[in-house]
XYZ file of N, CA and C in Angstrom:
207
model
N 11.551 66.199 120.853
C 12.451 66.437 119.718
C 13.051 67.837 119.775
N 14.308 67.923 119.683
C 15.027 69.187 119.734
C 15.478 69.527 118.357
N 15.420 70.784 117.991
C 15.887 71.293 116.707
C 17.060 72.105 116.846
N 18.051 71.909 116.023
C 19.273 72.819 116.013
C 19.256 73.896 115.080
N 18.096 74.094 114.402
C 17.842 75.170 113.503
C 16.490 75.746 113.601
N 16.307 77.066 113.293
C 15.057 77.709 113.371
C 14.919 78.828 112.352
N 13.786 79.117 111.807
C 13.690 80.257 110.836
C 13.977 81.520 111.470
N 14.545 82.475 110.672
C 14.918 83.739 111.123
C 13.762 84.602 111.579
N 12.673 84.599 110.866
C 11.462 85.469 111.235
C 10.932 84.874 112.590
N 10.815 83.550 112.755
C 10.300 83.005 113.979
C 11.126 83.261 115.119
N 12.570 83.230 114.966
C 13.403 83.481 116.061
C 13.283 84.967 116.525
N 13.189 85.929 115.505
C 13.153 87.318 115.880
C 11.840 87.606 116.683
N 10.763 86.941 116.319
C 9.482 87.146 117.039
C 9.634 86.409 118.401
N 10.292 85.236 118.545
C 10.341 84.579 119.852
C 11.268 85.309 120.792
N 12.273 86.034 120.196
C 13.135 86.804 121.005
C 12.585 88.230 121.333
N 11.440 88.461 120.889
C 10.758 89.719 121.169
C 11.297 90.945 120.537
N 12.045 90.810 119.455
C 12.521 92.024 118.735
C 11.374 92.648 118.041
N 10.298 91.834 117.612
C 9.174 92.284 116.899
C 7.867 91.697 117.613
N 6.686 92.372 117.591
C 5.509 91.890 118.220
C 4.908 90.710 117.485
N 5.015 90.640 116.236
C 4.418 89.610 115.465
C 5.375 89.070 114.495
N 5.126 87.805 114.046
C 6.016 87.202 113.077
C 6.021 87.856 111.714
N 4.824 88.423 111.427
C 4.648 89.195 110.169
C 5.517 90.368 110.138
N 5.582 91.159 111.225
C 6.465 92.328 111.325
C 7.952 91.909 111.280
N 8.240 90.795 111.807
C 9.670 90.339 111.705
C 9.942 89.964 110.256
N 9.109 89.314 109.563
C 9.299 88.919 108.152
C 9.421 90.187 107.268
N 8.606 91.210 107.601
C 8.634 92.455 106.848
C 9.967 93.201 107.045
N 10.428 93.153 108.276
C 11.779 93.780 108.553
C 12.916 93.075 107.867
N 12.817 91.757 107.824
C 13.872 90.991 107.104
C 13.871 91.246 105.667
N 12.673 91.278 105.128
C 12.527 91.600 103.720
C 12.982 92.937 103.291
N 12.786 93.939 104.210
C 13.163 95.312 104.048
C 14.679 95.618 104.285
N 15.414 94.581 104.648
C 16.877 94.774 104.786
C 17.264 95.308 106.145
N 16.449 95.241 107.121
C 16.730 95.702 108.456
C 17.410 94.702 109.289
N 17.538 93.483 108.793
C 18.250 92.361 109.590
C 19.217 91.766 108.695
N 20.483 91.617 109.219
C 21.550 90.904 108.519
C 21.982 89.719 109.367
N 22.311 88.628 108.640
C 22.855 87.370 109.292
C 24.304 87.236 108.802
N 25.183 87.248 109.735
C 26.596 87.012 109.411
C 27.086 88.029 108.385
N 26.496 89.299 108.503
C 27.046 90.369 107.673
C 26.356 90.431 106.270
N 25.383 89.615 105.964
C 24.718 89.617 104.689
C 23.225 89.673 104.884
N 22.484 90.190 103.847
C 20.992 90.209 103.919
C 20.559 88.771 103.778
N 19.353 88.545 104.460
C 18.790 87.212 104.490
C 17.278 87.226 104.173
N 16.690 86.151 103.910
C 15.268 86.027 103.690
C 14.704 85.575 104.964
N 13.381 85.703 105.085
C 12.711 85.350 106.400
C 12.789 83.820 106.697
N 12.989 83.014 105.782
C 13.047 81.590 105.910
C 14.459 81.106 106.162
N 15.445 81.986 106.329
C 16.789 81.578 106.531
C 16.881 80.777 107.780
N 17.610 79.676 107.777
C 17.739 78.882 108.983
C 18.926 79.325 109.816
N 18.665 79.579 111.080
C 19.699 80.100 112.042
C 20.268 78.891 112.776
N 21.544 79.024 113.167
C 22.283 78.065 113.929
C 22.858 78.737 115.102
N 23.116 78.044 116.205
C 23.866 78.600 117.291
C 25.289 78.995 116.899
N 25.699 80.145 117.429
C 27.026 80.643 117.042
C 26.954 81.689 115.874
N 25.752 81.918 115.279
C 25.667 82.893 114.200
C 25.544 84.263 114.745
N 25.785 85.278 113.933
C 25.644 86.647 114.313
C 24.514 87.311 113.571
N 23.806 88.223 114.340
C 22.736 89.039 113.777
C 22.944 90.488 113.986
N 22.559 91.292 113.030
C 22.464 92.766 113.211
C 21.044 93.118 112.961
N 20.366 93.683 113.947
C 18.944 93.961 113.880
C 18.767 95.458 114.107
N 18.139 96.170 113.117
C 17.807 97.590 113.334
C 16.347 97.797 113.538
N 16.034 98.308 114.794
C 14.570 98.571 115.064
C 14.436 100.046 115.470
N 13.903 100.871 114.599
C 13.791 102.280 114.843
C 15.244 102.873 114.811
N 15.539 103.698 115.823
C 16.794 104.255 115.865
C 17.939 103.402 116.496
N 17.539 102.196 116.867
C 18.381 101.332 117.566
C 19.028 100.159 116.773
N 20.231 99.826 116.964
C 20.900 98.760 116.185
C 21.404 97.799 117.218
N 21.014 96.522 117.177
C 21.460 95.487 118.112
C 22.328 94.495 117.362
N 23.478 94.179 117.933
C 24.328 93.092 117.417
C 24.245 91.999 118.331
N 23.817 90.792 117.860
C 23.453 89.659 118.633
C 24.187 88.428 118.189
N 24.808 87.699 119.135
C 25.429 86.465 118.860
C 24.492 85.354 119.451
N 24.058 84.401 118.546
C 23.092 83.379 118.920
C 23.865 82.347 119.814
N 23.278 82.283 121.065
C 23.826 81.254 122.061
C 22.861 80.146 122.222
N 21.596 80.373 121.822
C 20.593 79.334 121.938
C 19.454 79.693 121.067
N 18.641 78.653 120.785
C 17.452 78.812 119.953
C 16.227 78.679 120.676
N 15.169 79.355 120.446
C 13.924 79.179 121.082
C 12.838 78.622 120.172
């Protein structure tokens, strides 16, 4: 079974932006992650082609989703 959507906090953990899913959820809740230019909740469903802005420490990553894990 293949899924074309995945939760934001689970994807951030799977892509290794954060060590745990709890840290990913805390970063999303704290406003450090934006989906398509807006704040999102940890349960936001991501799709291929969407854009993310992730701030981790002094770094900011702009990511375009080309695949889901």
